[in-house]
Amino acid sequence: MTGATPREADVVVVGAGLSGLIAARTVLAAGLRPLVLEADDRVGGRILTEEALPGVSVEIGAQWIGDTHHRMFALADELGVPTFPQYDEGETSYELVGSGVLRERDFHARFGAELAELERVLRLLDELAAEVPPEAPWLAPRAAQWDAITAGAWYDGQGLSPVARTLLEICTVGILSVPTVEVSFLHLLFTIQTCGVGAELFAESEGGAQTTRFVGGTGEIPRRLAALIGEHIVLGAPVQLIEHGPDGVTVHCRGGLVARARRVIVAISPALAGRIMYDPPLPGRRDQLTQRLPNGAAMKAFFVYDEPFWRAEGLNGQVISDLGPARMSNDSCLPGADHGVILLFLEGAQARRYGSWPEAERRAALTAELVRHFGPRAADPQCYVDGEWSERQWTRGCYNANFGPLGWTGYGPALAEPIGVIHWASTDTATQWSAYLEGAVEAGERAARAVVAELS
Amino acid sequence: MTGATPREADVVVVGAGLSGLIAARTVLAAGLRPLVLEADDRVGGRILTEEALPGVSVEIGAQWIGDTHHRMFALADELGVPTFPQYDEGETSYELVGSGVLRERDFHARFGAELAELERVLRLLDELAAEVPPEAPWLAPRAAQWDAITAGAWYDGQGLSPVARTLLEICTVGILSVPTVEVSFLHLLFTIQTCGVGAELFAESEGGAQTTRFVGGTGEIPRRLAALIGEHIVLGAPVQLIEHGPDGVTVHCRGGLVARARRVIVAISPALAGRIMYDPPLPGRRDQLTQRLPNGAAMKAFFVYDEPFWRAEGLNGQVISDLGPARMSNDSCLPGADHGVILLFLEGAQARRYGSWPEAERRAALTAELVRHFGPRAADPQCYVDGEWSERQWTRGCYNANFGPLGWTGYGPALAEPIGVIHWASTDTATQWSAYLEGAVEAGERAARAVVAELS
């Protein structure tokens, strides 16, 4: 555009989130030249480790892996990033449907029947999800029926008591990051099935997706990957235009950088991928897909104390509350550090509401919640940090993208299918653990392998 | 970017659809300099008149106005574009729920009870819609409840017979351009209320929105408006980046054109507005709104015959069918021309399905439908023309944008509210006849008047 000399590569990768970095590393390992163009001034995408206090890091973004995240365990091992288990001793603190604050034991004693209802629905969800092929949810025998209703409407139809329905909502929103009435029931079943652990997915910190953390922070993963990819990464290069044809692509960034390559892997969420200009324009089906996969609304808030005082009280740091502002919390302490860290989740409607409040007011409302559950010491943290993702220009929402009704059956095949020399990555396109770190690795590897095969 | 001299204006208008042209004309009338930047190589946006045969024009896009479209009648009058009434004599032809083809009289005789059911639901919709303020649907007393379910789920809950439910779906999809299960029930009520004619909106060609057409084609309206605005319009200038601050905007287009102005009016659909890069970035709420207002899926198909042979049979050219491929049709003949023109609508699931077929196969399937209803002469048109809107790079879907569940209550205030020096137009932001030509005029005038007031 400015007559600057284009940078040449074999494969341009758009986005230096985990999926893009994995794609670039795979391309590099095959003896080809990648060029990663990242809009932001850092790598990591939805991974963001920040120092709350010296030596006390918090995860504004992705924090955990689970026992079946084999790709991530292998990656951490290869990169030399040790892991440690999520703290999970003691009782959860509940307050649901006007129950007041109840310890887990008391909650279970009082709401045994409601918990049995919940178990029944989770088992039913497992049975239904087993019919959904995660690589092609639109081919499920009952796809048309399940895609025509929302997950919330299906939940409402199960005849649940208020406590069971509320608990189910909280657990599900913790995964989807939007209220269940915004999401297709088929998408919910896909989400369960893509993770391969059934509705155990909804269990906080046990079995499912949140058992293990990274020493030094999740940010160590992209940092070390980026070091391996080195000069093949350009930061501060927002892609505006991808010209493409059988011979390759010319990629134009804001600021004038131009790159030429034989293939491009677009490794950002579908909604953001739809904001790039493509020449020639993409098929209507792909374009309308990108209009129908909104990113969720989520923020995380951290309170750092001098010690994890709740542990001595026999509490595990987890809150489940419908009074809020946060619906859930957990213990986010670091191994070998004295500090106590509580993480509060604001997801869906909570993120929308409290995310627009001034920080001091949000913090005050969250403090009141912590005091209800953990006592007066919770009112006096050393430090407070939070992070909201829809404000971040190059992410625009977390944790992931969800289809509303008729999304999968109307547009699903356009999610990951390459278009000419354009390939798609990002965890949202994965078939195993879509929306998780594990899915980001799968998607990046899948796209890179396809490109490498075409170029070999 | 290339050091080219920026074009200077008082107000940049992004998009030369009806809303943008009206905004530019209003700015010009106030003695200020507009500059309209249009990505496409033509003006008109979702208005597109094409010649099917010499002297026989068809409307690929917006075609009608209705009796209460006062702004549009005044505009047509001012621009010297005469109007003519939609042909509406004779009977509609039905086939619903295995009924076979039935003329209106026979359909009414056989399904009187079902039509009474439909009437009851339409009256109820009118009552509920009256509670929705069209300038702020999220303030409706029952907004939270209505925004948490889909229109389709509400319909399903009305205990309707298959014929009444099917008819209701067809009429509604004819307005929304997506299946009712994709749309919030609050959005449906807003749609009814914004039009101010109640559920009569669903009536094809009588009373509602489709009574009147333009001599020479709807395209005469933007063509004549553009002539008045003259050299203040630049075609082929896709806006990529809007830098904005208290002092004004610098707007960057693909190809290097740069424009500076004191204000910008973005007069394109919200989904497309979200694809522009803004510096500084827009608030998260506005950004997430643009991820949650997908454009509909719609295409129109025209068969041109030597004469409107169905009229002699006492038929009005309208089909209502659940067998399809088209769910509805009408008589689109021109005054003073001998030719007969039938227009078939493919909306929502039909547009997605048949829009991806090769034209010859789509035409054959539509021909079979016309033959069922109008006899063998329908098999022999002089000409066939169709147009699908999701394939058009600078529109990406028609007729309009619809919120899914929790869209209005989660993000509604961000739809039309200016952000600093950035104002929003397009019919999707209107409070009267949103999604219609009439709404485009309202929105363009509203945005331009706000800008003029600020600059005066």
CSV table of N, CA and C in Angstrom, one decimal, chain A residues 215-279:
chain,number,residue,atom,x,y,z
A,215,VAL,N,2.9,-23.5,37.2
A,215,VAL,CA,3.8,-22.8,38.0
A,215,VAL,C,4.3,-21.6,37.2
A,216,GLY,N,4.2,-20.4,37.8
A,216,GLY,CA,4.7,-19.2,37.0
A,216,GLY,C,3.6,-18.6,36.2
A,217,GLY,N,2.4,-19.3,36.2
A,217,GLY,CA,1.3,-18.7,35.5
A,217,GLY,C,1.1,-19.3,34.1
A,218,THR,N,-0.2,-19.3,33.7
A,218,THR,CA,-0.5,-19.9,32.3
A,218,THR,C,0.3,-19.1,31.2
A,219,GLY,N,0.6,-17.9,31.5
A,219,GLY,CA,1.3,-17.0,30.6
A,219,GLY,C,2.7,-17.6,30.2
A,220,GLU,N,3.2,-18.5,31.0
A,220,GLU,CA,4.5,-19.1,30.7
A,220,GLU,C,4.4,-19.9,29.4
A,221,ILE,N,3.2,-20.5,29.1
A,221,ILE,CA,3.1,-21.3,27.9
A,221,ILE,C,3.2,-20.5,26.7
A,222,PRO,N,2.4,-19.4,26.5
A,222,PRO,CA,2.7,-18.6,25.2
A,222,PRO,C,4.0,-17.9,25.2
A,223,ARG,N,4.5,-17.5,26.4
A,223,ARG,CA,5.8,-16.9,26.5
A,223,ARG,C,6.9,-17.8,25.9
A,224,ARG,N,6.9,-19.0,26.4
A,224,ARG,CA,8.0,-19.9,25.9
A,224,ARG,C,7.8,-20.4,24.5
A,225,LEU,N,6.5,-20.5,24.1
A,225,LEU,CA,6.3,-20.8,22.7
A,225,LEU,C,6.8,-19.7,21.8
A,226,ALA,N,6.5,-18.5,22.2
A,226,ALA,CA,6.9,-17.3,21.4
A,226,ALA,C,8.4,-17.3,21.3
A,227,ALA,N,9.1,-17.6,22.4
A,227,ALA,CA,10.5,-17.6,22.3
A,227,ALA,C,11.1,-18.6,21.3
A,228,LEU,N,10.4,-19.7,21.1
A,228,LEU,CA,10.8,-20.7,20.1
A,228,LEU,C,10.5,-20.2,18.7
A,229,ILE,N,9.5,-19.4,18.5
A,229,ILE,CA,9.1,-18.9,17.2
A,229,ILE,C,9.9,-17.6,16.9
A,230,GLY,N,10.3,-16.9,17.9
A,230,GLY,CA,11.2,-15.8,17.8
A,230,GLY,C,10.8,-14.7,16.8
A,231,GLU,N,11.7,-14.5,15.8
A,231,GLU,CA,11.5,-13.3,14.9
A,231,GLU,C,10.4,-13.5,13.9
A,232,HIS,N,9.8,-14.7,14.0
A,232,HIS,CA,8.7,-14.9,13.1
A,232,HIS,C,7.4,-14.3,13.6
A,233,ILE,N,7.4,-13.6,14.7
A,233,ILE,CA,6.3,-13.0,15.3
A,233,ILE,C,6.4,-11.5,15.2
A,234,VAL,N,5.3,-10.8,14.7
A,234,VAL,CA,5.3,-9.4,14.7
A,234,VAL,C,4.1,-8.9,15.6
A,235,LEU,N,4.4,-8.1,16.6
A,235,LEU,CA,3.4,-7.6,17.5
A,235,LEU,C,2.9,-6.2,16.9
A,236,GLY,N,1.7,-5.8,17.4
A,236,GLY,CA,1.2,-4.5,17.0
A,236,GLY,C,0.8,-4.5,15.5
A,237,ALA,N,0.4,-5.6,15.0
A,237,ALA,CA,0.1,-5.6,13.5
A,237,ALA,C,-1.3,-6.1,13.3
A,238,PRO,N,-2.3,-5.3,13.5
A,238,PRO,CA,-3.7,-5.7,13.3
A,238,PRO,C,-4.0,-5.9,11.8
A,239,VAL,N,-4.4,-7.1,11.5
A,239,VAL,CA,-4.7,-7.4,10.1
A,239,VAL,C,-6.0,-6.8,9.6
A,240,GLN,N,-6.0,-6.1,8.5
A,240,GLN,CA,-7.2,-5.4,8.0
A,240,GLN,C,-7.7,-6.1,6.8
A,241,LEU,N,-6.9,-6.7,6.0
A,241,LEU,CA,-7.3,-7.1,4.7
A,241,LEU,C,-6.5,-8.4,4.3
A,242,ILE,N,-7.1,-9.4,3.8
A,242,ILE,CA,-6.5,-10.6,3.3
A,242,ILE,C,-6.9,-10.7,1.8
A,243,GLU,N,-5.9,-10.5,0.9
A,243,GLU,CA,-6.2,-10.8,-0.5
A,243,GLU,C,-5.7,-12.2,-0.7
A,244,HIS,N,-6.6,-13.0,-1.4
A,244,HIS,CA,-6.2,-14.4,-1.5
A,244,HIS,C,-6.6,-15.0,-2.9
A,245,GLY,N,-5.9,-16.0,-3.3
A,245,GLY,CA,-6.1,-16.6,-4.6
A,245,GLY,C,-5.4,-17.9,-4.6
A,246,PRO,N,-5.5,-18.7,-5.6
A,246,PRO,CA,-4.8,-20.0,-5.7
A,246,PRO,C,-3.3,-20.0,-5.4
A,247,ASP,N,-2.7,-18.8,-5.7
A,247,ASP,CA,-1.2,-18.8,-5.5
A,247,ASP,C,-0.8,-18.3,-4.2
A,248,GLY,N,-1.8,-17.9,-3.4
A,248,GLY,CA,-1.4,-17.5,-2.0
A,248,GLY,C,-2.1,-16.2,-1.5
A,249,VAL,N,-1.6,-15.6,-0.5
A,249,VAL,CA,-2.2,-14.5,0.1
A,249,VAL,C,-1.3,-13.3,0.2
A,250,THR,N,-1.9,-12.1,0.2
A,250,THR,CA,-1.3,-10.9,0.6
A,250,THR,C,-2.1,-10.3,1.7
A,251,VAL,N,-1.4,-10.1,2.9
A,251,VAL,CA,-2.0,-9.7,4.1
A,251,VAL,C,-1.6,-8.3,4.5
A,252,HIS,N,-2.6,-7.4,4.6
A,252,HIS,CA,-2.3,-6.0,4.9
A,252,HIS,C,-2.7,-5.7,6.4
A,253,CYS,N,-1.7,-5.1,7.1
A,253,CYS,CA,-2.0,-4.7,8.4
A,253,CYS,C,-2.1,-3.2,8.6
A,254,ARG,N,-2.8,-2.7,9.6
A,254,ARG,CA,-2.8,-1.3,9.9
A,254,ARG,C,-1.4,-0.9,10.2
A,255,GLY,N,-1.0,0.2,9.7
A,255,GLY,CA,0.4,0.7,9.9
A,255,GLY,C,1.3,0.4,8.7
A,256,GLY,N,0.8,-0.4,7.8
A,256,GLY,CA,1.5,-0.5,6.5
A,256,GLY,C,2.2,-1.8,6.3
A,257,LEU,N,2.3,-2.6,7.3
A,257,LEU,CA,3.0,-3.9,7.1
A,257,LEU,C,2.2,-4.7,6.1
A,258,VAL,N,2.9,-5.3,5.1
A,258,VAL,CA,2.3,-6.2,4.1
A,258,VAL,C,3.1,-7.5,4.2
A,259,ALA,N,2.4,-8.6,4.2
A,259,ALA,CA,3.0,-9.9,4.2
A,259,ALA,C,2.5,-10.8,3.0
A,260,ARG,N,3.4,-11.5,2.4
A,260,ARG,CA,2.9,-12.5,1.3
A,260,ARG,C,3.3,-13.9,1.8
A,261,ALA,N,2.4,-14.8,1.5
A,261,ALA,CA,2.6,-16.2,1.9
A,261,ALA,C,1.8,-17.1,1.0
A,262,ARG,N,2.0,-18.4,1.1
A,262,ARG,CA,1.3,-19.3,0.3
A,262,ARG,C,-0.1,-19.7,0.9
A,263,ARG,N,-0.1,-19.6,2.3
A,263,ARG,CA,-1.3,-20.0,3.0
A,263,ARG,C,-1.5,-19.0,4.1
A,264,VAL,N,-2.7,-18.9,4.6
A,264,VAL,CA,-2.9,-18.1,5.9
A,264,VAL,C,-3.8,-19.0,6.8
A,265,ILE,N,-3.4,-18.9,8.1
A,265,ILE,CA,-4.2,-19.5,9.1
A,265,ILE,C,-4.7,-18.4,10.0
A,266,VAL,N,-6.0,-18.3,10.0
A,266,VAL,CA,-6.7,-17.2,10.8
A,266,VAL,C,-7.0,-17.8,12.2
A,267,ALA,N,-6.2,-17.5,13.2
A,267,ALA,CA,-6.3,-18.1,14.5
A,267,ALA,C,-6.9,-17.2,15.6
A,268,ILE,N,-8.0,-16.6,15.2
A,268,ILE,CA,-8.7,-15.7,16.2
A,268,ILE,C,-10.2,-16.1,16.2
A,269,SER,N,-11.0,-15.6,17.2
A,269,SER,CA,-12.3,-16.1,17.3
A,269,SER,C,-13.1,-15.8,16.1
A,270,PRO,N,-14.2,-16.6,15.7
A,270,PRO,CA,-14.9,-16.4,14.5
A,270,PRO,C,-15.5,-14.9,14.4
A,271,ALA,N,-15.9,-14.4,15.5
A,271,ALA,CA,-16.5,-13.0,15.4
A,271,ALA,C,-15.4,-12.0,14.9
A,272,LEU,N,-14.2,-12.2,15.5
A,272,LEU,CA,-13.1,-11.3,15.1
A,272,LEU,C,-12.6,-11.6,13.6
A,273,ALA,N,-12.6,-12.9,13.3
A,273,ALA,CA,-12.2,-13.2,11.9
A,273,ALA,C,-13.1,-12.6,10.9
A,274,GLY,N,-14.4,-12.4,11.3
A,274,GLY,CA,-15.4,-11.8,10.3
A,274,GLY,C,-15.2,-10.3,10.1
A,275,ARG,N,-14.3,-9.7,11.0
A,275,ARG,CA,-14.1,-8.3,10.8
A,275,ARG,C,-13.0,-8.0,9.9
A,276,ILE,N,-12.2,-9.0,9.5
A,276,ILE,CA,-11.2,-8.8,8.5
A,276,ILE,C,-11.8,-8.6,7.1
A,277,MET,N,-11.3,-7.8,6.3
A,277,MET,CA,-11.8,-7.7,4.9
A,277,MET,C,-11.1,-8.8,4.1
A,278,TYR,N,-11.9,-9.5,3.3
A,278,TYR,CA,-11.3,-10.6,2.4
A,278,TYR,C,-11.6,-10.2,1.0
A,279,ASP,N,-10.5,-10.4,0.1
A,279,ASP,CA,-10.7,-10.1,-1.3
A,279,ASP,C,-10.1,-11.2,-2.1
